[in-house]
Coordinates of C-alpha atoms in Angstrom, one line a residue:
M3 CA 60.7 66.2 16.6
G4 CA 60.9 67.2 20.3
R5 CA 58.7 70.3 19.6
T6 CA 56.1 68.1 17.9
R7 CA 56.0 65.7 20.8
G8 CA 55.7 68.7 23.2
K9 CA 52.7 70.0 21.2
N10 CA 51.1 66.6 21.2
L11 CA 51.6 66.3 24.9
L12 CA 50.1 69.7 25.4
L13 CA 47.1 68.7 23.3
I14 CA 46.6 65.5 25.3
I15 CA 46.8 67.4 28.6
S16 CA 44.3 70.0 27.3
A17 CA 41.9 67.2 26.2
I18 CA 42.2 65.5 29.6
L19 CA 41.5 68.8 31.4
F20 CA 38.5 69.4 29.2
L21 CA 37.1 65.9 29.7
S22 CA 37.7 66.2 33.5
R23 CA 35.8 69.5 33.5
E24 CA 32.9 67.8 31.6
L25 CA 32.8 64.9 34.0
A26 CA 32.9 67.2 37.0
F27 CA 30.2 69.5 35.5
P28 CA 27.9 67.3 33.4
P29 CA 25.2 68.7 31.2
V30 CA 22.8 68.1 34.1
L31 CA 23.2 71.8 34.8
A32 CA 21.0 72.8 32.0
D33 CA 20.4 76.5 31.3
L34 CA 17.1 78.3 31.5
D35 CA 16.5 78.0 27.7
E36 CA 16.8 74.2 28.0
D37 CA 14.3 74.2 30.9
K38 CA 12.0 76.3 28.8
R39 CA 12.2 73.9 25.9
A40 CA 11.5 71.0 28.3
L41 CA 8.4 72.7 29.6
L42 CA 7.1 73.5 26.2
D43 CA 7.7 69.8 25.1
F44 CA 5.7 68.7 28.2
L45 CA 2.9 71.1 27.3
L46 CA 2.9 69.9 23.6
G47 CA 2.7 66.3 24.6
T48 CA 0.0 66.6 27.2
R49 CA -3.7 67.3 26.8
H50 CA -5.0 70.0 29.1
A51 CA -8.5 71.4 29.7
R52 CA -7.3 74.7 31.1
A53 CA -5.1 76.7 28.8
L54 CA -1.7 77.7 30.1
N55 CA 0.0 81.0 29.1
W56 CA 3.3 79.2 28.2
R57 CA 4.6 80.6 24.9
Q58 CA 8.0 80.7 23.3
D59 CA 8.1 84.5 23.1
T60 CA 7.3 85.1 26.8
P61 CA 9.8 85.0 29.7
V62 CA 9.4 81.8 31.6
C63 CA 10.3 83.3 35.0
E64 CA 8.0 86.2 34.9
A65 CA 4.8 85.2 33.1
W66 CA 4.4 81.4 33.0
T67 CA 1.7 80.0 35.3
G68 CA 2.9 77.6 37.9
V69 CA 6.6 78.1 37.2
T70 CA 9.0 79.5 39.7
C71 CA 12.7 80.2 39.0
S72 CA 15.7 80.5 41.2
D73 CA 16.6 83.8 42.7
D74 CA 19.1 84.5 39.9
R75 CA 16.5 83.4 37.3
S76 CA 18.9 80.9 35.9
R77 CA 16.9 77.7 36.6
V78 CA 13.4 76.5 37.0
V79 CA 13.1 75.2 40.5
S80 CA 9.4 74.7 41.0
L81 CA 6.5 73.5 38.8
R82 CA 3.0 73.6 40.4
L83 CA 0.0 72.8 38.2
P84 CA -2.8 71.6 40.5
G85 CA -6.2 71.0 38.9
R86 CA -5.3 72.2 35.4
G87 CA -7.1 69.3 33.7
L88 CA -3.9 67.7 32.4
R89 CA -4.6 64.4 30.7
G90 CA -2.6 61.4 29.5
P91 CA 0.8 60.1 30.4
I92 CA 3.7 62.4 31.3
P93 CA 5.6 62.7 28.0
P94 CA 9.0 61.0 28.2
N95 CA 12.2 63.1 28.3
T96 CA 10.3 66.3 29.2
L97 CA 10.0 67.0 32.9
T98 CA 13.1 64.8 33.6
R99 CA 15.1 67.5 31.8
L100 CA 14.4 69.9 34.7
F101 CA 17.6 69.0 36.5
S102 CA 17.3 71.8 39.1
I103 CA 13.7 71.4 40.1
Q104 CA 13.0 71.3 43.9
V105 CA 9.1 71.2 43.9
L106 CA 7.0 69.3 41.5
S107 CA 3.2 69.3 42.1
L108 CA 0.7 67.9 39.5
R109 CA -2.0 66.9 42.0
F110 CA -5.7 66.8 41.1
N111 CA -5.3 66.2 37.3
F112 CA -6.1 63.3 35.0
L113 CA -2.6 62.1 34.3
S114 CA -2.2 58.4 33.6
G115 CA 0.3 55.8 32.6
P116 CA 3.5 54.9 34.6
L117 CA 5.4 57.2 36.8
P118 CA 8.7 58.5 35.4
S119 CA 11.2 55.7 35.4
D120 CA 14.3 57.7 36.4
F121 CA 13.8 59.9 39.5
S122 CA 17.5 60.2 40.1
V123 CA 17.8 63.1 37.7
W124 CA 15.9 65.3 40.2
E125 CA 18.6 65.2 42.8
N126 CA 17.4 68.5 44.4
L127 CA 13.8 67.6 44.7
T128 CA 12.3 68.2 48.1
V129 CA 8.5 67.9 47.4
L130 CA 6.8 65.6 45.0
D131 CA 3.0 65.6 44.8
L132 CA 1.4 63.5 42.1
S133 CA -1.7 62.6 44.1
N134 CA -5.3 62.4 42.8
N135 CA -4.4 61.3 39.3
G136 CA -4.7 58.0 37.4
F137 CA -1.1 56.8 37.5
S138 CA -0.6 53.0 37.2
G139 CA 2.2 50.5 37.3
S140 CA 4.7 50.1 40.0
I141 CA 6.6 52.7 42.1
P142 CA 10.1 52.8 40.5
D143 CA 13.1 51.9 42.6
S144 CA 14.8 55.0 41.5
I145 CA 12.6 57.1 43.8
S146 CA 15.0 56.0 46.6
K147 CA 17.6 58.2 44.9
L148 CA 15.7 61.3 46.0
T149 CA 17.9 61.8 49.0
H150 CA 16.6 65.4 49.7
I151 CA 12.9 64.6 49.4
A152 CA 10.9 65.8 52.4
A153 CA 7.3 65.2 51.3
L154 CA 6.1 62.5 48.9
N155 CA 2.4 62.2 48.0
L156 CA 1.3 59.5 45.6
A157 CA -2.2 59.0 47.1
N158 CA -5.4 58.3 45.2
N159 CA -3.9 56.8 42.0
S160 CA -3.9 53.2 40.7
L161 CA -0.3 52.2 41.5
S162 CA 0.3 48.5 42.1
G163 CA 2.9 46.1 43.1
E164 CA 5.2 46.3 46.2
I165 CA 6.6 49.4 47.7
P166 CA 10.3 49.6 47.2
D167 CA 12.6 50.2 50.2
L168 CA 12.6 53.9 50.4
N169 CA 15.5 54.7 52.7
L170 CA 15.1 58.5 52.4
P171 CA 16.8 60.2 55.3
N172 CA 15.1 63.6 54.9
L173 CA 11.5 62.2 54.3
K174 CA 9.2 63.8 56.9
W175 CA 5.8 63.1 55.3
I176 CA 4.4 60.5 52.9
S177 CA 1.0 59.3 51.7
L178 CA 0.5 56.3 49.4
A179 CA -3.2 55.8 50.4
N180 CA -5.9 54.6 48.1
N181 CA -3.8 52.7 45.5
K182 CA -3.5 49.0 44.6
L183 CA -0.3 48.3 46.4
N184 CA 0.4 45.0 48.0
G185 CA 3.1 43.1 49.9
T186 CA 4.9 44.0 53.1
M187 CA 5.6 47.5 54.3
P188 CA 9.3 48.3 54.1
K189 CA 10.9 48.8 57.4
S190 CA 12.1 52.3 56.3
L191 CA 8.4 53.4 56.2
Q192 CA 7.1 51.9 59.4
R193 CA 7.8 55.1 61.3
F194 CA 4.9 56.7 59.5
P195 CA 1.3 56.4 60.7
S196 CA -0.9 53.7 59.2
W197 CA -3.4 56.2 57.7
A198 CA -0.7 57.1 55.1
F199 CA -1.2 53.6 53.6
L200 CA -4.9 52.9 54.0
G201 CA -6.8 51.7 51.0
N202 CA -4.2 49.2 49.9
N203 CA -3.5 45.5 50.4
L204 CA -0.5 45.9 52.6
A205 CA 0.9 44.0 55.5
L206 CA 2.1 46.4 58.2
E207 CA 4.8 44.8 60.4
A208 CA 4.9 46.5 63.8
S209 CA 8.4 47.4 64.7
D210 CA 8.2 46.2 68.3
S211 CA 6.7 42.7 67.7
D212 CA 6.0 40.1 65.1
H213 CA 2.3 41.2 64.9
R214 CA 1.1 41.9 61.4
I215 CA -1.8 44.2 60.6
K216 CA -3.5 43.6 57.3
I217 CA -5.0 46.7 55.7
E218 CA -7.0 45.6 52.7
K219 CA -9.4 47.1 50.2
L220 CA -12.6 47.5 52.1
G221 CA -15.4 45.0 51.6
E222 CA -18.1 47.0 53.4
P223 CA -21.5 47.8 51.9
A224 CA -21.7 50.3 49.1
L225 CA -22.5 53.2 51.3
L226 CA -19.5 52.6 53.6
G227 CA -17.3 52.2 50.5
I228 CA -18.3 55.6 49.2
A229 CA -17.8 57.1 52.6
L230 CA -14.3 55.7 52.9
G231 CA -13.4 56.8 49.4
A232 CA -14.3 60.3 50.4
C233 CA -12.3 59.9 53.5
A234 CA -9.2 58.8 51.6
V235 CA -9.4 61.9 49.4
G236 CA -10.1 64.1 52.4
F237 CA -7.3 63.1 54.7
A238 CA -4.9 63.1 51.8
V239 CA -5.6 66.8 51.3
T240 CA -5.7 67.4 55.0
S241 CA -2.3 65.9 55.2
L242 CA -1.1 68.6 52.8
L243 CA -2.4 71.1 55.2
V244 CA -0.5 69.5 58.0
I245 CA 2.7 69.7 56.0
T246 CA 2.0 73.3 55.5
C247 CA 1.4 73.8 59.2
C248 CA 4.8 72.4 59.9
S249 CA 6.5 75.2 58.0
S250 CA 8.4 77.6 60.2
N251 CA 8.8 80.2 57.5
G252 CA 5.1 80.8 56.8
V253 CA 5.2 79.7 53.1
D254 CA 3.1 77.0 51.5
Y255 CA 4.0 73.3 52.1
E256 CA 5.5 72.8 48.7
T257 CA 8.2 75.4 49.2
S258 CA 8.7 75.3 53.0
L259 CA 10.3 71.8 53.2
D260 CA 13.9 72.4 52.6
S261 CA 16.5 69.7 52.1
K262 CA 18.2 70.5 55.3
G263 CA 21.7 69.2 55.4
G264 CA 21.7 68.6 51.7
S265 CA 24.5 69.5 49.3
S266 CA 22.5 72.0 47.2
G267 CA 22.4 74.6 50.0
K268 CA 19.5 76.4 48.3
K269 CA 16.8 78.2 50.4
P270 CA 13.1 77.5 50.0
I271 CA 11.4 79.5 47.3
K272 CA 8.7 81.8 48.7
Q273 CA 5.6 81.8 46.7
N274 CA 5.6 85.6 46.4
P275 CA 8.4 87.2 48.4
T276 CA 7.4 90.7 47.6
R277 CA 3.9 90.4 48.9
D278 CA 2.8 91.0 52.5
D279 CA 1.3 87.8 53.9
K280 CA -1.2 89.6 56.1
I281 CA -4.7 88.3 56.1
M282 CA -7.1 91.1 54.9
S283 CA -10.0 91.3 57.4
F284 CA -13.3 93.1 57.5
A285 CA -15.2 94.9 60.2
G286 CA -16.2 92.7 63.1
F287 CA -13.1 90.4 62.8
S288 CA -10.8 91.6 65.5
Y289 CA -7.9 89.2 64.8
S290 CA -4.6 90.3 63.2
L291 CA -3.5 87.2 61.3
R292 CA -0.8 86.5 58.8
F293 CA -0.8 83.6 56.3
K294 CA 1.8 81.7 58.2
H295 CA -0.2 82.0 61.5
L296 CA -3.3 80.8 59.8
L297 CA -1.6 77.7 58.6
K298 CA -0.5 76.8 62.1
L299 CA -3.9 76.8 63.6
P300 CA -5.4 73.4 64.6
A301 CA -7.7 72.3 61.8
E302 CA -9.8 69.5 60.5
V303 CA -11.5 68.8 57.2
L304 CA -15.2 69.7 56.8
G305 CA -15.6 68.7 53.2
K306 CA -14.7 69.5 49.6
G307 CA -16.7 71.8 47.4
T308 CA -16.5 73.3 43.9
F309 CA -13.2 75.2 44.5
G310 CA -11.4 73.2 47.1
H311 CA -11.5 71.9 50.7
T312 CA -13.0 73.6 53.7
Y313 CA -11.4 73.3 57.2
K314 CA -12.6 74.1 60.7
A315 CA -9.8 75.9 62.6
V316 CA -9.7 77.1 66.2
L317 CA -8.3 80.5 66.9
K318 CA -6.1 81.1 69.9
D319 CA -9.0 82.4 72.0
G320 CA -11.0 79.3 71.2
N321 CA -13.3 80.8 68.6
E322 CA -14.0 78.5 65.6
V323 CA -13.8 79.6 62.0
A324 CA -14.3 77.9 58.6
I325 CA -11.4 78.3 56.2
K326 CA -12.0 77.6 52.6
W327 CA -8.8 76.8 50.7
V328 CA -9.6 78.0 47.1
A329 CA -7.5 75.6 44.9
E330 CA -9.6 75.2 41.8
L331 CA -9.6 78.9 40.8
S332 CA -7.1 80.6 38.6
V333 CA -7.8 84.3 38.4
A334 CA -5.8 87.5 38.5
A335 CA -5.3 88.7 42.1
A336 CA -6.8 92.1 41.4
K337 CA -10.1 90.6 40.1
F338 CA -10.3 88.2 43.1
E339 CA -9.6 91.0 45.6
L340 CA -12.2 93.3 44.0
L341 CA -14.9 90.6 44.5
M342 CA -13.7 89.9 48.0
E343 CA -13.9 93.6 49.0
T344 CA -17.4 93.7 47.6
V345 CA -18.6 90.5 49.3
G346 CA -16.8 91.4 52.5
T347 CA -19.1 94.5 53.0
L348 CA -22.3 92.4 52.9
R349 CA -23.8 92.2 56.4
H350 CA -27.1 90.5 56.7
E351 CA -28.4 87.9 59.2
N352 CA -29.0 85.4 56.3
I353 CA -25.6 85.8 54.7
A354 CA -22.5 84.0 56.0
P355 CA -20.2 86.9 56.6
L356 CA -16.8 86.8 54.9
R357 CA -14.5 87.7 57.8
A358 CA -11.1 87.8 56.1
Y359 CA -9.3 86.6 53.0
Y360 CA -5.8 85.9 51.7
C361 CA -4.7 86.2 48.1
S362 CA -1.4 85.4 46.4
R363 CA -0.5 84.1 43.0
D364 CA -0.7 80.5 44.1
E365 CA -2.8 80.5 47.2
K366 CA -6.3 81.9 48.0
M367 CA -8.1 81.5 51.3
L368 CA -11.4 82.7 52.7
V369 CA -12.3 82.9 56.4
Y370 CA -16.0 82.5 57.4
D371 CA -17.9 81.9 60.6
Y372 CA -18.2 78.3 61.5
F373 CA -21.7 76.8 61.5
S374 CA -21.8 73.7 63.7
E375 CA -24.8 72.0 62.2
G376 CA -23.2 71.8 58.8
S377 CA -24.8 72.6 55.4
V378 CA -28.4 72.1 54.4
S379 CA -27.3 69.4 52.0
S380 CA -25.7 67.3 54.7
I381 CA -28.7 67.8 57.0
L382 CA -31.4 67.1 54.4
H383 CA -29.7 64.1 52.8
G384 CA -28.8 62.4 56.0
I385 CA -25.2 61.3 55.5
H386 CA -23.0 64.1 56.7
N387 CA -19.5 64.5 55.3
L388 CA -17.7 61.8 57.2
I389 CA -14.4 63.7 57.4
S390 CA -16.0 66.2 59.7
R391 CA -16.3 67.3 63.2
S392 CA -17.4 63.8 64.3
F393 CA -13.8 62.5 64.3
S394 CA -10.4 63.1 62.7
P395 CA -8.7 60.4 60.6
F396 CA -5.4 61.4 62.2
L397 CA -6.6 60.2 65.5
L398 CA -7.9 56.8 64.2
S399 CA -6.3 54.0 62.3
G400 CA -7.2 50.6 60.8
L401 CA -10.3 48.9 62.1
A402 CA -11.0 51.6 64.7
F403 CA -11.4 54.2 61.9
I404 CA -13.7 51.8 60.0
Q405 CA -15.8 51.2 63.1
S406 CA -16.2 55.0 63.6
V407 CA -17.4 55.4 60.1
R408 CA -19.9 52.6 60.4
S409 CA -21.2 54.1 63.7
T410 CA -21.5 57.6 62.3
I411 CA -23.4 56.4 59.2
A412 CA -25.8 54.4 61.5
G413 CA -26.4 57.4 63.7
K414 CA -27.0 59.8 60.8
I415 CA -29.6 57.4 59.2
A416 CA -31.3 56.7 62.5
G417 CA -31.6 60.4 63.3
R418 CA -32.7 61.6 59.8
Q419 CA -36.5 61.6 60.3
S420 CA -36.3 64.0 63.2
R421 CA -33.7 66.3 61.8
L422 CA -35.6 68.3 59.2
S423 CA -39.3 68.9 59.8
W424 CA -41.5 71.0 57.5
E425 CA -41.1 74.0 59.8
R426 CA -37.3 73.8 59.6
R427 CA -37.4 73.5 55.8
V428 CA -39.6 76.5 55.5
K429 CA -37.2 78.5 57.6
I430 CA -34.3 77.4 55.4
A431 CA -36.2 78.6 52.3
V432 CA -37.1 81.9 53.9
G433 CA -33.6 82.6 55.1
A434 CA -32.0 81.7 51.8
A435 CA -34.6 83.9 50.0
R436 CA -33.8 86.8 52.3
G437 CA -30.1 86.4 51.8
L438 CA -30.3 86.1 48.0
A439 CA -32.7 89.0 47.7
Y440 CA -30.3 91.2 49.7
I441 CA -27.4 90.1 47.4
H442 CA -29.4 91.1 44.3
A443 CA -30.2 94.5 45.8
H444 CA -26.5 95.2 46.6
N445 CA -23.8 96.9 44.4
G446 CA -26.3 98.6 42.1
K447 CA -28.3 95.4 41.6
R448 CA -25.4 93.9 39.7
L449 CA -24.1 91.4 42.2
V450 CA -24.9 87.7 41.7
H451 CA -24.3 84.6 43.8
G452 CA -23.6 82.3 40.8
N453 CA -23.5 79.0 42.8
L454 CA -26.5 78.7 45.0
K455 CA -27.0 75.2 46.2
A456 CA -27.9 73.3 49.4
S457 CA -24.2 72.7 50.3
N458 CA -23.6 76.5 50.3
I459 CA -26.5 77.2 52.7
F460 CA -26.1 76.9 56.5
L461 CA -28.3 77.4 59.5
N462 CA -27.9 80.5 61.7
T463 CA -28.7 80.4 65.4
Q464 CA -32.4 80.9 64.7
G465 CA -32.5 78.0 62.2
F466 CA -32.9 80.2 59.1
G467 CA -30.9 79.6 56.0
C468 CA -27.7 81.5 55.6
V469 CA -26.1 81.9 52.2
S470 CA -22.4 81.4 51.7
D471 CA -19.8 81.3 48.8
I472 CA -21.0 84.4 47.1
G473 CA -19.7 85.2 43.6
L474 CA -16.8 82.7 43.4
T475 CA -18.3 80.9 40.4
T476 CA -18.2 84.2 38.4
L477 CA -14.4 84.0 38.5
M478 CA -14.4 80.4 37.3
N479 CA -12.4 79.5 34.2
P480 CA -14.9 78.5 31.4
M481 CA -12.6 75.6 30.6
M482 CA -13.0 74.1 34.1
P483 CA -14.5 70.6 33.9
A484 CA -18.3 70.5 34.1
S485 CA -18.0 68.1 37.1
L486 CA -16.8 71.1 39.1
R487 CA -20.1 73.0 38.4
A488 CA -23.3 72.3 40.2
A489 CA -25.1 71.0 37.1
G490 CA -28.3 70.2 38.9
Y491 CA -28.8 73.7 40.0
R492 CA -27.6 75.5 36.9
A493 CA -30.1 77.3 34.7
P494 CA -30.4 76.0 31.1
E495 CA -29.1 79.2 29.6
M496 CA -26.0 79.2 31.8
L497 CA -23.5 77.4 29.6
D498 CA -20.6 79.3 31.1
A499 CA -20.3 80.0 34.8
Q500 CA -19.0 83.4 34.1
N501 CA -22.3 84.3 32.5
A502 CA -24.2 83.9 35.8
C503 CA -26.9 86.5 36.3
Q504 CA -29.6 87.2 38.8
E505 CA -32.2 85.3 36.7
S506 CA -30.0 82.2 36.9
D507 CA -29.8 82.7 40.7
V508 CA -33.6 82.6 40.8
Y509 CA -33.5 79.3 38.9
S510 CA -31.1 77.8 41.4
F511 CA -33.3 79.0 44.3
G512 CA -36.2 77.2 42.6
V513 CA -34.2 74.0 42.4
L514 CA -33.4 74.4 46.1
L515 CA -37.2 74.7 46.9
L516 CA -37.9 71.5 44.9
E517 CA -35.0 69.8 46.8
L518 CA -36.5 70.8 50.2
L519 CA -40.0 69.6 49.1
T520 CA -39.0 66.3 47.5
G521 CA -36.0 65.4 49.7
K522 CA -34.2 64.5 46.5
S523 CA -30.7 65.8 45.6
P524 CA -30.5 67.5 42.1
T525 CA -27.0 66.0 41.8
H526 CA -28.0 62.5 42.8
A527 CA -26.1 59.6 41.3
A528 CA -29.3 58.2 39.7
K529 CA -29.0 60.9 37.1
V530 CA -32.6 62.0 37.5
H531 CA -33.1 65.6 36.5
L532 CA -35.1 66.9 39.4
V533 CA -36.8 69.8 37.7
R534 CA -38.0 67.7 34.7
W535 CA -39.1 65.0 37.1
V536 CA -41.2 67.4 39.2
Q537 CA -42.7 69.0 36.2
S538 CA -43.7 65.7 34.7
V539 CA -45.4 64.5 37.9
V540 CA -47.3 67.8 38.3
R541 CA -48.5 67.6 34.7
E542 CA -50.0 64.2 35.4
E543 CA -51.7 65.7 38.4
W544 CA -49.9 63.4 40.8
S545 CA -48.7 66.3 43.0
A546 CA -48.7 64.2 46.2
E547 CA -46.1 62.0 44.6
V548 CA -43.7 64.9 44.5
F549 CA -43.3 65.4 48.3
D550 CA -40.9 63.8 50.6
L551 CA -42.6 60.9 52.5
E552 CA -41.4 62.4 55.8
L553 CA -43.4 65.6 55.0
L554 CA -46.6 63.6 54.3
R555 CA -46.6 62.5 57.9
C556 CA -47.1 66.1 59.1
P557 CA -50.7 67.1 59.4
N558 CA -52.3 70.3 57.9
I559 CA -49.4 71.4 55.7
E560 CA -50.7 70.4 52.3
D561 CA -51.7 73.9 51.3
E562 CA -48.3 75.3 52.4
M563 CA -46.4 72.6 50.4
I564 CA -48.5 73.2 47.3
G565 CA -47.8 77.0 47.7
M566 CA -44.1 76.5 48.0
L567 CA -44.2 74.0 45.0
K568 CA -45.8 76.6 42.8
I569 CA -43.1 79.2 43.8
G570 CA -40.4 76.7 43.0
L571 CA -41.9 75.8 39.6
A572 CA -42.2 79.5 38.7
C573 CA -38.5 80.0 39.5
V574 CA -37.4 77.2 37.3
A575 CA -39.2 78.4 34.2
T576 CA -37.1 77.6 31.1
T577 CA -36.6 81.2 29.9
P578 CA -35.2 83.8 32.2
E579 CA -37.9 86.3 31.3
E580 CA -40.6 84.1 32.7
R581 CA -39.0 83.9 36.1
P582 CA -40.0 86.3 38.9
K583 CA -37.5 88.7 40.4
M584 CA -35.9 87.6 43.7
A585 CA -37.7 90.3 45.6
E586 CA -41.0 88.9 44.3
V587 CA -39.9 85.4 45.3
L588 CA -39.1 86.6 48.7
E589 CA -42.5 88.2 49.2
M590 CA -44.2 84.9 48.1
V591 CA -42.1 82.8 50.4
E592 CA -42.6 85.1 53.3
T593 CA -46.3 84.9 52.7
V594 CA -46.3 81.2 53.0
Y595 CA -44.1 81.5 56.2
Q596 CA -46.4 84.1 57.8
A597 CA -49.5 82.0 57.0
K598 CA -47.8 79.0 58.6
S599 CA -46.9 81.1 61.7
K600 CA -50.5 82.3 62.1
D601 CA -51.8 78.8 61.4
Q602 CA -53.9 80.1 58.5
P603 CA -54.5 78.6 55.1
S604 CA -51.7 79.5 52.6
V605 CA -52.1 82.0 49.8
D606 CA -52.0 79.3 47.0
Q607 CA -55.3 80.4 45.7
K608 CA -54.0 84.0 45.2
S609 CA -50.8 82.9 43.5
P610 CA -50.6 84.2 39.9
F611 CA -48.4 81.2 38.9
H612 CA -49.9 78.0 37.6
F613 CA -48.7 74.5 36.9
P614 CA -47.4 74.2 33.3
Q615 CA -49.7 72.4 31.0
A616 CA -48.6 69.7 28.5

């Protein structure tokens, strides 16, 4: 009997010890296989425009795009899938099973529905970026359980309701801008600048007085609303750069913010610890930079293009450069570097020189000369990108920021008529033609630009067009959304950006000529197809209706404009075989320019190209 009791007591003690161990070490510590299944379940339950190489038979830590594991490869600690075309709500019970995750970035997708309800499962999370999606509903109270969070970005969604009291001791940066939030700002967030909450209906209560500042949805005219919408996106992304710049380790912002003082004790995960972070530079660029140094340079947003945002940065000696952060491009490093090494050797007065570049698995940057006048698109169409050199959103807040936008718009509109005369437009066309012809003659006549448009052309010191962003579109994923491709400039046969050829470049140049002649943007919101519109007007013999009214005020240029119009129409022929070579286009454009310089009649009568007939 005593032995039986002893055995029973031993069993009870063993059971208690087992239960104690389970309580002390709950199943939150999932193994890598469970993390893998969680990611596959997330992928299965989410629509995505850009395919991911996640498969059951491949190792998650070595091959899976956007996934980073811990040093011992036992846990998934980072998931970064920016701009992957993810759609729909986050499937329940998928990402919340990644119990060891430290960095979660799903920015610039099309995710919708409510935010995950239980953030407390991500107890090690230091960076959460769900910005630029379509999330709706309220911000869950459980987000306050993220005690190690250092950066929180929920900007540019459709979140509503009041902001919960986020008493997060390690939070160093936040943006909730451009949502539908209302109510009073919690005291715990009043230490952050007001721009982090613009575009909402919030009452900001100043900490040193009872004064309340109401920041509401803007009721300005449509133009101002559009401008401010662009600003919201721009300074949200600029803020990401600022977070990056704050890093003392030289890694990207998502991995550089460690939960200092936290219980996990884990170090930040470097994006590519085996790769040298040195910036690869070309002849004529005498700066020895590393990635971490580049991120610490003073910078401001110039605008957003096909592949990401461009910033103006000031080097230590005061020289200014333009840095293009290539975010919307997923390509093997070797292929990217091969193109950069080719483009970096191009030296021509009408080509914006690529001075340096940086390439890792997750980050790609290009360094160009900075052109102070901005792009031809911004000059021609009057309203310059408002998040530009005119002012920085970080220096302005509330009504002062709105007033600066209003003043900038008024100044741009008032100065438009004097900004781009016929002579300047001709010099832009000549410079762009020279640059593009040089590109086509380079590398065994196999190199193409692939994305020629007014926003990729700048003015050199003599006022001639200068071509930039060479070849990047040829690396574009064919699954990338069509909105990221310059549809108004794209040749009809170019269904896939990777199929760009020199003939399609000629078509794009023809569209550029029509844009300079008409003053109309090929990508205008009115959905007017510029090429078809010009062709229809010319067929009706109403050629004068084509030209920008500002040009019609200039005397004695009709022949030159007609000559340039015929060149443009020849370039936009429907079939590639009908289009002239770029060298021939250059010769014709130069002839018009030389005739203008000598104040002689243009060569229109000698042109072998004719208006299409109905």
